[in-house]
Amino acid sequence: MRRFAVVVCGCLFASAVVCAGNWRAASVLGSFPAQAAPPVLGAIEGVWEGTLEVGSGRLRVVLKIKRAGTGWTATADSPDQNAYDIPVDRVAVDGEKLEIDVLRINLHYAARMDADRLTGTMTQNGQTRALDLRRNGTPPTTAPRPAAAREPALDGNWAGALQIGAVRLRLVVKIRRVATGWEATVDSLDQNARDIPVGAVTFDGGRLKLDLPGINARYEGRVDRDTLAGSWTQGGQVWPLDLTRTETPPVPRPRVQEPKRPLPYDEIETVVENPTARITLACTLTKPHGDGPFAGVVLLTGSGPQDRDEALMGHKPFLVLSDAITRAGVEVLRCDDRGVGKSTGAFANATTFDFAEDALAEVAALRGRPEIARAHVGVLGHSEGSTVAAIAAARSTDLAFIVLLAGPALPGDQILDLQRAWLEKTAGVSGQKIAESKAQWHKVYAILKSEKDVGAAREKLRAIYAGLPGADRQELDRKGGFDAQVEQVLSPWFRTFITLDPRTFLAKVKVPVLAIDGERDRQVPPDANLPEMRKALVHDRDVTVRELPGLNHLFQTAETGALAEYGKIDETMSPAALKLVSDWIAQHAS
C-alpha cells in the first residue's frame, strides 16, 4: 500500500535539537515586529553566553539582544558549530520573563532573568533541555581556519545507499558550482527517480546541507576529502547516509520489459482538467495507429504520490502495462497523481475519494476524444487504485469495465493488521507480542475513527504514547518521535483509509470485473482479500477473480514477496499477468 516516495526514503536553531555539529544559519528567516519592553527589563540588552549539554557533548550558545524602537531584536551564535548571527523571529519580554522563537525550525527558549543570569529551557521538536545564560560583554569566537579547511572540494558525483529496514536504496547526489553558489540534484537509482531537485544547498566550513522540499527530505553531512559523512531525514525519520565521491556513479539496472522506440503506436502528451478540484493532471496517451474507433482504459496508481508510470524500486509497471494493452489494440491514458510531476494540486491533503474524482475526470477526457468508442472505456487500478476504480464504477454509468490488480476488499485497518502481522512474524516476533501490537494499534484506530477534532485526537494519542513501555517509546523516538508519527496518522488520507470499506462500493458495481492478486502479495494478502472480493461481487454477472501463483504485489515472479525484493527482481511484471490483463481488456472492451 503506502510505498517509499524517494525515499526516494541539525541542530540547534536549525532542525532537530542539536545533532552535534549541524547548526545552519537560517538566513531566510525574517524578523517579527518587536515586542514591547517593560522598563524592568531594560538591562536585557547585551550578549548572553551559556552551554547546552547534548548527550556526552557540550555546545556553547551565544544570544545577542538589541533594543529596536519600543521592542527588541536578537541573533544567536553557536561557535562550536561555526554558525553566527542566526536571526531570531520573536523576542518577547514580560516583567522578568524572556521568550524567543525561531519558528521555521520549531525552537522556543523561555527564561527568567535574575541580575546577570537567564535561567531557562530550550525546546525543539518535542525535546526540552536546560539552558542557562550569563551576561558576557565579549562573545566567544573560534580561531580562523584555512580556506581549504573551510571549504573543501564539493563539485562532483557522490554515491551511497540508505538502509531502511530490509530495503536498500542507492542514491547519487550530483553537485556543481554556479555563479550564485551551488546547485544539486539527487538520483534514487532503485526507484528509477532521476534528477530530484534540491531546493537549497548550504556549504560552510566543510558542512553540507541539502533541502529537498518536493519530497520533504534533507541531507546533512561533513566533507572529509572524498567522503561525506552524514544523515538523511525524511517524513520525521532519520537514517545514516555516507556518500563517496565517484567519477563513475552507479546507474539503474536495465529493465528489459520497458518498451524501446520506435513504438508501434502513437504516444501523445496531454492534460486533463478536473474542474471541481481546479487542478490539471499531466498525462500520456498511447493509441494504436489509425483513426479508430478504439476502446480505452484509464490506469489508476496505488497509494503514495505516484507518477504516470507508477515508478518505484527501479521499475515502471504502468509503462510496461500500457505498452502491452496498447499493442492489444486499446487506447491507454495514464496520468501523474495530483501534485506529482507536472500535475497541479496538493497530494498531501487528498483522500481516496479525491483520487476517484480525478479518475472520473480522466475517464471523461478519454471518452471525449474523437477516435474513442465512448461506450467502451474502462479503468484499471493497482492496489489503492483498485479501490478508486470501484468507487468510480459505483458512482458513474460511464464505465464499461474495471480491472482490479492487487485490490483490497477489506477495510484499511484490517489490511494494516495483516501487513504488520506478517512483517512481525517474519522478524521473529512472538505471537503474544504481535497480539499486543495489534491491540495498541486498535486503540489508535478507535481514536482516529471517533474523535473528529484533530487537537483532541492528538492529545488522546499522546496519552497512549505516554503509556507505552520504555522500549516502545524509544523505538518511536528513533523514527522521529511522537509528533512526526502522529501527523502521519492524523492526515486526511490515513483517517479515510482505515475507515473505507471497499466492499461498500464493490457491491454496487454492475460492469464486467477482472480481479487478480499474486499468491505472494504481502501488502494485500490474497487469502484474506480474494474471498471477500468474490462475496462483494457475487451479484455481478461477469466477474473473473484469480490468484496467480508465485507473484508478489507488483505481479513480479518472487521468492518471498517481501518489499525488499521489488528492486532486485529484473522482471517488471510477469508476462503471464500482462497477457491475462491485456487479453481480458481487449475482449471486454470490444
Coordinates of C-alpha atoms in Angstrom, one line a residue:
M1 CA 0.0 0.0 0.0
R2 CA 2.0 3.1 1.1
R3 CA 5.3 3.0 -0.7
F4 CA 8.6 4.8 -0.4
A5 CA 8.3 8.2 -2.0
V6 CA 12.0 8.7 -2.6
V7 CA 13.0 7.5 0.0
V8 CA 13.1 8.2 -2.5
C9 CA 13.0 7.5 1.7
G10 CA 20.8 19.6 12.8
C11 CA 20.6 21.2 15.1
L12 CA 20.5 23.8 17.5
F13 CA 18.5 26.6 15.9
A14 CA 18.3 24.5 12.8
S15 CA 16.4 21.4 12.7
A16 CA 16.4 18.8 15.4
V17 CA 17.7 19.6 18.9
V18 CA 21.4 19.8 18.5
C19 CA 22.6 16.8 16.4
A20 CA 26.0 17.9 17.4
G21 CA 27.5 19.8 14.6
N22 CA 24.7 20.6 12.2
W23 CA 23.6 24.1 13.1
R24 CA 22.8 26.1 10.0
A25 CA 22.3 29.8 9.7
A26 CA 18.7 30.4 8.9
S27 CA 19.3 33.5 6.9
V28 CA 15.9 33.3 5.1
L29 CA 14.1 34.0 8.3
G30 CA 12.7 37.4 8.8
S31 CA 12.0 39.3 12.0
F32 CA 8.6 39.6 13.6
P33 CA 7.6 43.1 14.9
A34 CA 9.5 43.9 18.1
Q35 CA 7.6 43.3 21.3
A36 CA 7.0 46.0 23.9
A37 CA 9.7 46.1 26.6
P38 CA 8.8 46.9 30.2
P39 CA 11.4 49.2 31.9
V40 CA 12.3 46.5 34.4
L41 CA 14.0 44.5 31.6
G42 CA 15.9 47.4 30.1
A43 CA 19.1 45.5 31.2
I44 CA 18.2 42.6 28.9
E45 CA 20.1 44.3 26.1
G46 CA 23.6 42.7 25.6
V47 CA 25.4 39.5 25.0
W48 CA 24.5 36.3 26.9
E49 CA 26.5 33.1 26.9
G50 CA 25.9 29.6 28.1
T51 CA 26.4 25.9 27.4
L52 CA 24.0 23.3 26.2
E53 CA 24.5 19.7 27.3
V54 CA 23.9 17.4 24.3
G55 CA 24.4 13.7 25.2
S56 CA 28.1 13.5 26.2
G57 CA 28.9 16.7 24.4
R58 CA 28.6 20.4 25.1
L59 CA 27.8 23.3 22.8
R60 CA 28.4 27.0 23.6
V61 CA 25.4 29.2 22.9
V62 CA 25.5 33.0 22.5
L63 CA 22.4 35.2 22.4
K64 CA 22.8 38.8 21.4
I65 CA 19.8 41.0 22.2
K66 CA 19.4 44.6 21.0
R67 CA 16.8 47.3 21.6
A68 CA 14.8 48.1 18.4
G69 CA 12.4 51.1 18.8
T70 CA 10.0 50.1 21.6
G71 CA 10.9 46.4 21.5
W72 CA 13.8 44.0 20.8
T73 CA 15.6 42.0 18.2
A74 CA 18.1 39.2 18.6
T75 CA 20.5 36.9 16.9
A76 CA 22.2 33.7 18.1
D77 CA 25.6 32.1 17.6
S78 CA 26.8 28.5 18.1
P79 CA 30.7 29.0 18.0
D80 CA 31.4 25.3 18.2
Q81 CA 29.4 24.7 15.1
N82 CA 30.8 27.7 13.3
A83 CA 27.3 29.3 12.9
Y84 CA 26.9 33.0 13.6
D85 CA 24.2 35.7 13.5
I86 CA 21.2 33.4 13.2
P87 CA 18.1 35.6 13.2
V88 CA 15.6 35.2 16.0
D89 CA 12.0 35.6 14.8
R90 CA 10.4 36.7 18.0
V91 CA 11.6 38.3 21.2
A92 CA 9.0 38.8 23.9
V93 CA 9.6 40.2 27.4
D94 CA 7.1 40.4 30.2
G95 CA 8.3 41.6 33.6
E96 CA 11.3 39.3 34.4
K97 CA 10.4 36.7 31.8
L98 CA 12.0 36.3 28.4
E99 CA 10.9 34.2 25.4
I100 CA 12.4 33.8 22.0
D101 CA 11.2 31.8 19.0
V102 CA 12.8 30.6 15.8
L103 CA 9.6 29.5 14.1
R104 CA 10.8 27.8 11.0
I105 CA 12.7 25.2 12.9
N106 CA 10.2 24.9 15.8
L107 CA 12.6 26.3 18.5
H108 CA 11.4 28.0 21.7
Y109 CA 13.6 29.4 24.6
A110 CA 11.9 30.6 27.8
A111 CA 13.9 32.0 30.7
R112 CA 13.6 34.1 33.9
M113 CA 16.1 37.0 34.4
D114 CA 17.9 37.5 37.7
A115 CA 20.5 40.2 37.6
D116 CA 23.1 38.9 35.1
R117 CA 21.7 35.4 34.7
L118 CA 19.0 33.9 32.5
T119 CA 17.7 30.6 33.8
G120 CA 15.6 28.7 31.3
T121 CA 14.9 25.8 28.9
M122 CA 15.2 25.3 25.2
T123 CA 12.5 23.2 23.4
Q124 CA 12.8 21.9 19.9
N125 CA 10.9 19.2 18.1
G126 CA 9.3 18.0 21.3
Q127 CA 12.6 17.8 23.3
T128 CA 13.4 20.1 26.1
R129 CA 16.9 20.8 27.6
A130 CA 18.0 23.2 30.4
L131 CA 19.9 26.2 29.1
D132 CA 21.2 29.0 31.4
L133 CA 22.9 32.0 30.1
R134 CA 25.1 34.6 31.8
R135 CA 25.9 38.1 30.6
N136 CA 29.2 38.4 28.8
G137 CA 30.5 41.5 27.2
T138 CA 32.7 39.7 24.7
P139 CA 31.1 36.9 22.6
P140 CA 33.4 33.9 22.1
T141 CA 34.9 33.2 18.7
T142 CA 36.7 30.4 17.0
A143 CA 40.1 30.6 15.5
P144 CA 40.1 31.3 11.8
R145 CA 40.6 28.2 9.7
P146 CA 42.5 27.9 6.4
A147 CA 40.3 28.4 3.3
A148 CA 40.9 24.8 2.2
A149 CA 39.6 23.5 5.5
R150 CA 36.7 25.9 5.5
E151 CA 35.5 24.9 2.0
P152 CA 36.9 21.6 0.6
A153 CA 36.2 20.5 -2.9
L154 CA 32.5 19.7 -3.4
D155 CA 31.8 19.6 -7.1
G156 CA 31.1 16.1 -8.5
N157 CA 29.1 13.0 -8.0
W158 CA 28.6 11.4 -4.6
A159 CA 27.2 7.9 -4.2
G160 CA 25.9 6.0 -1.2
A161 CA 23.0 3.8 0.0
L162 CA 20.2 4.2 2.5
Q163 CA 19.4 1.1 4.5
I164 CA 15.7 1.3 5.5
G165 CA 14.9 -2.0 7.3
A166 CA 15.4 -4.7 4.7
V167 CA 15.3 -2.2 1.8
R168 CA 18.5 -0.8 0.4
L169 CA 18.2 2.3 -1.8
R170 CA 21.1 3.6 -3.8
L171 CA 21.4 7.4 -4.0
V172 CA 23.6 9.6 -6.2
V173 CA 24.0 13.3 -5.3
K174 CA 25.2 15.5 -8.1
I175 CA 26.7 18.8 -7.1
R176 CA 28.1 21.7 -9.2
R177 CA 29.2 25.2 -8.5
V178 CA 27.3 28.0 -10.2
A179 CA 27.7 31.8 -10.1
T180 CA 25.4 32.2 -7.1
G181 CA 26.8 29.3 -5.1
W182 CA 25.9 25.6 -5.6
E183 CA 23.2 23.5 -7.3
A184 CA 22.4 19.9 -6.8
T185 CA 20.1 17.1 -7.8
V186 CA 19.6 13.6 -6.4
D187 CA 19.0 10.2 -8.2
S188 CA 17.3 7.3 -6.4
L189 CA 18.5 4.5 -8.6
D190 CA 16.5 1.7 -7.2
Q191 CA 13.3 3.8 -7.5
N192 CA 14.2 4.9 -11.0
A193 CA 13.9 8.6 -9.8
R194 CA 16.3 10.8 -11.6
D195 CA 17.3 14.5 -11.1
I196 CA 15.2 15.1 -8.0
P197 CA 15.7 18.9 -7.5
V198 CA 17.4 20.2 -4.4
G199 CA 15.8 23.4 -3.3
A200 CA 18.7 24.8 -1.3
V201 CA 22.4 23.9 -1.0
T202 CA 24.3 25.3 2.1
F203 CA 28.0 24.6 2.3
D204 CA 30.1 26.3 5.0
G205 CA 33.3 25.2 6.6
G206 CA 33.1 21.6 5.2
R207 CA 29.5 21.2 6.4
L208 CA 26.9 20.5 3.7
K209 CA 23.1 20.7 3.9
L210 CA 20.7 19.8 1.1
D211 CA 17.0 20.7 1.3
L212 CA 14.6 18.7 -0.9
P213 CA 11.1 20.3 -0.2
G214 CA 9.5 18.4 -3.0
I215 CA 9.8 15.1 -1.1
N216 CA 10.0 16.6 2.4
A217 CA 13.6 15.5 2.9
R218 CA 17.0 16.9 3.7
Y219 CA 20.6 15.7 3.9
E220 CA 23.3 16.9 6.2
G221 CA 26.9 15.8 6.2
R222 CA 30.6 16.8 6.7
V223 CA 33.1 16.6 3.9
D224 CA 36.4 14.8 4.7
R225 CA 38.3 14.6 1.4
D226 CA 36.3 12.3 -0.8
T227 CA 33.8 11.3 1.8
L228 CA 30.6 12.9 3.1
A229 CA 29.5 11.5 6.5
G230 CA 26.0 12.4 7.4
S231 CA 22.3 11.6 7.7
W232 CA 19.2 11.6 5.6
T233 CA 15.9 12.9 7.2
Q234 CA 12.5 12.3 5.6
G235 CA 9.0 12.1 7.0
G236 CA 10.2 12.6 10.5
Q237 CA 12.7 9.7 10.4
V238 CA 16.5 9.8 10.2
W239 CA 18.9 7.3 8.6
P240 CA 22.7 7.4 8.4
L241 CA 23.9 8.1 4.9
D242 CA 27.6 8.3 4.0
L243 CA 28.5 9.3 0.4
T244 CA 31.7 8.8 -1.5
R245 CA 32.9 10.9 -4.4
T246 CA 33.0 8.9 -7.6
E247 CA 33.8 9.6 -11.3
T248 CA 31.6 6.7 -12.4
P249 CA 28.4 6.8 -10.4
P250 CA 26.2 3.7 -10.5
V251 CA 23.3 3.6 -12.9
P252 CA 19.9 1.9 -12.7
R253 CA 19.7 -1.8 -13.6
P254 CA 18.2 -2.2 -17.1
R255 CA 14.6 -3.3 -17.2
V256 CA 14.3 -5.3 -20.4
Q257 CA 10.4 -5.1 -20.4
E258 CA 10.4 -1.4 -20.9
P259 CA 9.3 -0.6 -24.5
K260 CA 12.0 0.5 -26.9
R261 CA 11.4 3.2 -29.5
P262 CA 10.3 3.4 -32.3
L263 CA 6.9 2.3 -30.9
P264 CA 4.3 0.5 -33.0
Y265 CA 1.7 3.0 -31.8
D266 CA 1.3 6.7 -31.2
E267 CA 2.4 8.4 -27.9
I268 CA 0.8 11.7 -27.1
E269 CA 1.4 14.1 -24.2
T270 CA -1.8 15.6 -23.0
V271 CA -3.5 17.2 -19.9
V272 CA -6.8 16.5 -18.1
E273 CA -8.7 19.2 -16.3
N274 CA -10.6 18.4 -13.0
P275 CA -12.8 21.5 -12.8
T276 CA -14.3 20.5 -9.5
A277 CA -10.9 20.4 -7.8
R278 CA -9.5 23.2 -10.1
I279 CA -6.4 21.1 -10.9
T280 CA -4.7 20.0 -14.1
L281 CA -3.3 16.4 -14.5
A282 CA -0.4 15.8 -16.8
C283 CA -0.8 12.6 -18.8
T284 CA 0.5 10.3 -21.6
L285 CA -1.9 8.8 -24.1
T286 CA -0.9 5.7 -26.1
K287 CA -3.1 4.9 -29.1
P288 CA -2.9 2.3 -31.8
H289 CA -2.1 3.7 -35.3
G290 CA -5.2 4.7 -37.3
D291 CA -8.4 6.6 -36.9
G292 CA -10.3 4.2 -34.6
P293 CA -12.8 3.9 -33.1
F294 CA -10.8 2.4 -30.2
A295 CA -11.8 1.2 -26.8
G296 CA -9.9 2.9 -24.0
V297 CA -8.7 2.4 -20.4
V298 CA -7.5 4.7 -17.7
L299 CA -4.7 3.5 -15.4
L300 CA -5.0 4.4 -11.7
T301 CA -2.0 4.3 -9.4
G302 CA -1.5 2.8 -6.0
S303 CA -1.1 4.7 -2.7
G304 CA 1.5 7.3 -2.1
P305 CA 2.5 10.1 -4.6
Q306 CA 2.9 8.3 -7.9
D307 CA 3.9 9.4 -11.4
R308 CA 2.1 8.2 -14.5
D309 CA 4.4 5.1 -14.8
E310 CA 3.9 4.2 -11.1
A311 CA 7.7 4.2 -10.9
L312 CA 9.2 2.6 -7.9
M313 CA 12.2 0.5 -7.0
G314 CA 13.7 0.9 -10.5
H315 CA 10.6 -0.4 -12.2
K316 CA 7.8 1.4 -14.3
P317 CA 4.9 -1.1 -14.0
F318 CA 2.4 1.2 -15.7
L319 CA 4.7 2.0 -18.6
V320 CA 5.1 -1.8 -19.3
L321 CA 1.4 -2.4 -18.8
S322 CA 0.2 0.4 -21.0
D323 CA 2.6 -0.9 -23.7
A324 CA 1.0 -4.4 -23.6
I325 CA -2.6 -3.1 -23.6
T326 CA -2.0 -0.6 -26.5
R327 CA -0.4 -3.4 -28.5
A328 CA -3.6 -5.3 -28.0
G329 CA -5.5 -2.5 -29.8
V330 CA -6.8 -0.5 -26.8
E331 CA -6.0 3.2 -26.2
V332 CA -4.5 3.9 -22.7
L333 CA -4.4 7.1 -20.6
R334 CA -2.1 7.3 -17.6
C335 CA -1.5 10.4 -15.5
D336 CA 0.7 11.8 -12.8
D337 CA -1.1 12.0 -9.5
R338 CA -2.3 15.4 -8.4
G339 CA 0.7 17.3 -7.0
V340 CA 3.2 14.9 -8.7
G341 CA 5.4 15.6 -11.7
K342 CA 3.7 18.1 -13.9
S343 CA 0.2 17.8 -12.3
T344 CA -1.1 20.6 -10.2
G345 CA -2.9 20.4 -6.9
A346 CA -1.8 19.2 -3.4
F347 CA -1.3 15.5 -2.9
A348 CA -0.8 15.7 0.9
N349 CA -4.4 16.8 1.6
A350 CA -6.1 14.4 -0.8
T351 CA -8.0 11.2 0.1
T352 CA -9.1 8.1 -1.9
F353 CA -12.3 9.9 -2.7
D354 CA -10.4 12.8 -4.2
F355 CA -8.5 10.4 -6.4
A356 CA -11.8 8.9 -7.6
E357 CA -12.8 12.3 -8.6
D358 CA -9.6 12.7 -10.6
A359 CA -10.2 9.2 -12.2
L360 CA -13.7 10.2 -13.4
A361 CA -12.2 13.4 -14.9
E362 CA -9.7 11.3 -16.8
V363 CA -12.5 8.9 -18.0
A364 CA -14.5 11.9 -19.2
A365 CA -11.4 13.3 -21.1
L366 CA -10.7 9.9 -22.7
R367 CA -14.4 9.4 -23.7
G368 CA -14.4 12.9 -25.3
R369 CA -11.7 12.1 -27.8
P370 CA -12.9 11.7 -31.4
E371 CA -11.2 8.3 -32.0
I372 CA -12.6 6.7 -28.9
A373 CA -15.7 4.5 -28.8
R374 CA -17.5 6.2 -25.8
A375 CA -19.3 3.1 -24.7
H376 CA -16.1 1.1 -24.4
V377 CA -14.0 2.9 -21.8
G378 CA -13.0 1.3 -18.5
V379 CA -10.5 1.8 -15.7
L380 CA -7.7 -0.3 -14.3
G381 CA -6.4 0.2 -10.7
H382 CA -3.5 -1.2 -8.8
S383 CA -3.5 -1.5 -5.0
E384 CA -5.4 1.5 -3.7
G385 CA -6.1 2.4 -7.3
S386 CA -8.4 -0.7 -7.3
T387 CA -10.5 0.9 -4.6
V388 CA -10.5 4.2 -6.6
A389 CA -11.7 2.1 -9.6
A390 CA -14.5 0.6 -7.5
I391 CA -15.7 4.0 -6.2
A392 CA -15.7 5.4 -9.7
A393 CA -17.7 2.4 -11.1
A394 CA -20.2 2.7 -8.2
R395 CA -20.7 6.4 -8.8
S396 CA -20.7 6.6 -12.6
T397 CA -22.5 4.9 -15.5
D398 CA -19.8 5.9 -18.0
L399 CA -17.6 2.8 -17.4
A400 CA -17.7 -0.3 -19.5
F401 CA -15.5 -2.5 -17.2
I402 CA -13.0 -2.3 -14.4
V403 CA -9.7 -4.2 -13.7
L404 CA -8.6 -4.6 -10.1
L405 CA -4.9 -5.5 -9.6
A406 CA -3.9 -6.5 -6.1
G407 CA -7.0 -4.6 -4.9
P408 CA -8.1 -4.7 -1.2
A409 CA -11.6 -5.8 -0.3
L410 CA -11.1 -5.4 3.4
P411 CA -11.1 -2.0 5.2
G412 CA -7.8 -0.3 5.6
D413 CA -7.3 -1.0 9.3
Q414 CA -7.6 -4.7 8.7
I415 CA -5.2 -4.5 5.8
L416 CA -2.7 -2.8 8.0
D417 CA -3.2 -5.5 10.7
L418 CA -2.4 -8.2 8.1
Q419 CA 0.7 -6.4 6.8
R420 CA 2.1 -5.7 10.3
A421 CA 1.5 -9.3 11.5
W422 CA 3.4 -10.7 8.5
L423 CA 6.3 -8.3 9.0
E424 CA 6.5 -9.0 12.7
K425 CA 6.2 -12.8 12.3
T426 CA 8.9 -12.7 9.6
A427 CA 11.1 -10.7 12.0
G428 CA 10.7 -13.5 14.7
V429 CA 8.3 -11.5 17.0
S430 CA 6.3 -13.8 19.3
G431 CA 2.6 -14.4 18.9
Q432 CA 1.9 -12.6 22.2
K433 CA 3.9 -9.5 21.1
I434 CA 2.0 -9.5 17.8
A435 CA -1.3 -9.6 19.6
E436 CA -0.2 -6.8 21.9
S437 CA 0.9 -4.7 19.0
K438 CA -2.4 -5.2 17.3
A439 CA -4.3 -4.2 20.5
Q440 CA -2.3 -1.0 20.7
W441 CA -3.0 -0.1 17.1
H442 CA -6.7 -0.8 17.6
K443 CA -6.7 1.8 20.3
V444 CA -5.2 4.3 17.9
Y445 CA -7.7 3.4 15.2
A446 CA -10.6 3.8 17.6
I447 CA -9.5 7.4 18.4
L448 CA -9.0 8.3 14.7
K449 CA -12.4 7.0 13.8
S450 CA -14.4 8.5 16.7
E451 CA -12.6 11.8 17.5
K452 CA -13.1 14.3 14.7
D453 CA -11.3 17.2 16.4
V454 CA -7.7 17.0 15.4
G455 CA -6.3 18.6 18.6
A456 CA -8.4 16.3 20.9
A457 CA -7.3 13.3 18.9
R458 CA -3.7 14.3 19.2
E459 CA -3.9 14.5 23.0
K460 CA -5.6 11.2 23.2
L461 CA -2.9 9.6 21.1
R462 CA -0.3 11.3 23.3
A463 CA -1.8 9.5 26.3
I464 CA -1.4 6.2 24.5
Y465 CA 2.2 7.1 23.7
A466 CA 2.9 8.0 27.3
G467 CA 1.6 4.7 28.5
L468 CA 3.8 2.6 26.2
P469 CA 6.8 0.6 27.6
G470 CA 10.0 2.5 27.6
A471 CA 11.5 0.3 24.8
D472 CA 8.5 1.0 22.5
R473 CA 8.7 4.8 23.1
Q474 CA 12.4 4.7 22.3
E475 CA 11.6 2.9 19.0
L476 CA 9.1 5.6 18.1
D477 CA 11.6 8.3 19.1
R478 CA 14.2 6.7 16.8
K479 CA 11.7 7.0 13.9
G480 CA 11.2 10.7 14.5
G481 CA 9.3 10.9 17.8
F482 CA 5.6 11.2 18.7
D483 CA 5.0 14.4 16.8
A484 CA 6.2 13.0 13.4
Q485 CA 4.3 9.8 13.8
V486 CA 1.1 11.4 14.9
E487 CA 1.0 13.8 12.0
Q488 CA 1.0 10.8 9.6
V489 CA -1.9 9.0 11.3
L490 CA -3.9 12.3 11.6
S491 CA -3.6 13.0 7.9
P492 CA -6.8 13.1 5.9
W493 CA -5.6 10.2 3.7
F494 CA -4.8 7.9 6.7
R495 CA -8.1 8.6 8.6
T496 CA -10.0 7.9 5.4
F497 CA -8.0 4.8 4.6
I498 CA -8.6 3.0 7.9
T499 CA -12.4 3.5 7.7
L500 CA -13.0 3.0 4.0
D501 CA -14.6 -0.4 3.3
P502 CA -14.1 -1.3 -0.5
R503 CA -16.9 -3.8 -0.3
T504 CA -19.5 -1.0 0.0
F505 CA -18.6 0.1 -3.5
L506 CA -17.8 -3.3 -5.0
A507 CA -21.4 -4.3 -4.1
K508 CA -22.7 -1.5 -6.4
V509 CA -20.5 -2.4 -9.4
K510 CA -22.6 -3.6 -12.4
V511 CA -20.0 -3.9 -15.1
P512 CA -17.6 -6.7 -16.0
V513 CA -14.7 -7.1 -13.5
L514 CA -11.3 -8.7 -13.6
A515 CA -9.8 -9.0 -10.1
I516 CA -6.4 -10.7 -9.7
D517 CA -3.8 -11.0 -6.9
G518 CA -0.4 -12.6 -6.6
E519 CA 0.0 -15.6 -4.3
R520 CA 3.0 -13.9 -2.6
D521 CA 1.4 -10.5 -2.2
R522 CA 2.4 -9.3 1.4
Q523 CA 0.7 -5.9 1.1
V524 CA -2.8 -7.1 0.1
P525 CA -2.7 -10.8 1.1
P526 CA -4.9 -12.9 -1.3
D527 CA -6.1 -15.5 1.2
A528 CA -7.9 -12.8 3.2
N529 CA -8.9 -10.5 0.4
L530 CA -10.0 -12.6 -2.6
P531 CA -12.8 -14.5 -0.7
E532 CA -14.2 -11.1 0.4
M533 CA -13.8 -9.8 -3.2
R534 CA -15.9 -12.7 -4.5
K535 CA -18.6 -12.2 -1.9
A536 CA -18.8 -8.5 -2.7
L537 CA -19.1 -9.1 -6.4
V538 CA -21.4 -12.1 -6.2
H539 CA -24.3 -10.0 -7.7
D540 CA -22.3 -9.2 -10.9
R541 CA -22.9 -11.5 -13.9
D542 CA -19.4 -11.1 -15.4
V543 CA -16.7 -11.4 -12.8
T544 CA -13.3 -13.1 -13.0
V545 CA -11.3 -13.5 -9.7
R546 CA -7.9 -15.1 -10.0
E547 CA -4.9 -15.8 -7.7
L548 CA -1.7 -16.0 -9.7
P549 CA 0.9 -18.4 -8.3
G550 CA 4.4 -17.2 -7.3
L551 CA 3.7 -13.4 -7.9
N552 CA 4.1 -10.5 -5.5
H553 CA 2.2 -7.2 -5.1
L554 CA 3.7 -5.9 -8.3
F555 CA 3.0 -9.2 -10.1
Q556 CA 6.6 -10.0 -10.3
T557 CA 7.8 -13.6 -10.0
A558 CA 9.1 -13.5 -6.4
E559 CA 10.7 -15.8 -3.8
T560 CA 9.1 -14.4 -0.7
G561 CA 7.0 -11.4 -1.7
A562 CA 8.9 -9.0 0.6
L563 CA 9.2 -5.4 -0.4
A564 CA 12.9 -5.7 -0.3
E565 CA 12.8 -8.0 -3.4
Y566 CA 11.0 -5.5 -5.7
G567 CA 14.1 -3.6 -6.9
K568 CA 16.2 -6.7 -7.1
I569 CA 13.9 -8.6 -9.5
D570 CA 14.7 -7.8 -13.1
E571 CA 11.1 -8.6 -14.2
T572 CA 8.8 -5.6 -14.0
M573 CA 5.6 -7.7 -14.4
S574 CA 5.1 -11.3 -15.1
P575 CA 4.4 -12.0 -18.8
A576 CA 1.6 -14.3 -17.8
A577 CA -0.1 -11.5 -15.8
L578 CA 0.5 -9.0 -18.7
K579 CA -1.2 -11.4 -21.2
L580 CA -4.1 -12.1 -18.9
V581 CA -4.8 -8.5 -18.3
S582 CA -4.4 -7.2 -21.9
D583 CA -6.3 -10.1 -23.4
W584 CA -9.2 -9.7 -20.9
I585 CA -9.4 -5.9 -21.6
A586 CA -9.3 -6.4 -25.4
Q587 CA -12.1 -8.9 -25.1
H588 CA -14.4 -6.9 -22.8
A589 CA -13.7 -3.5 -24.4
S590 CA -14.8 -4.6 -27.8

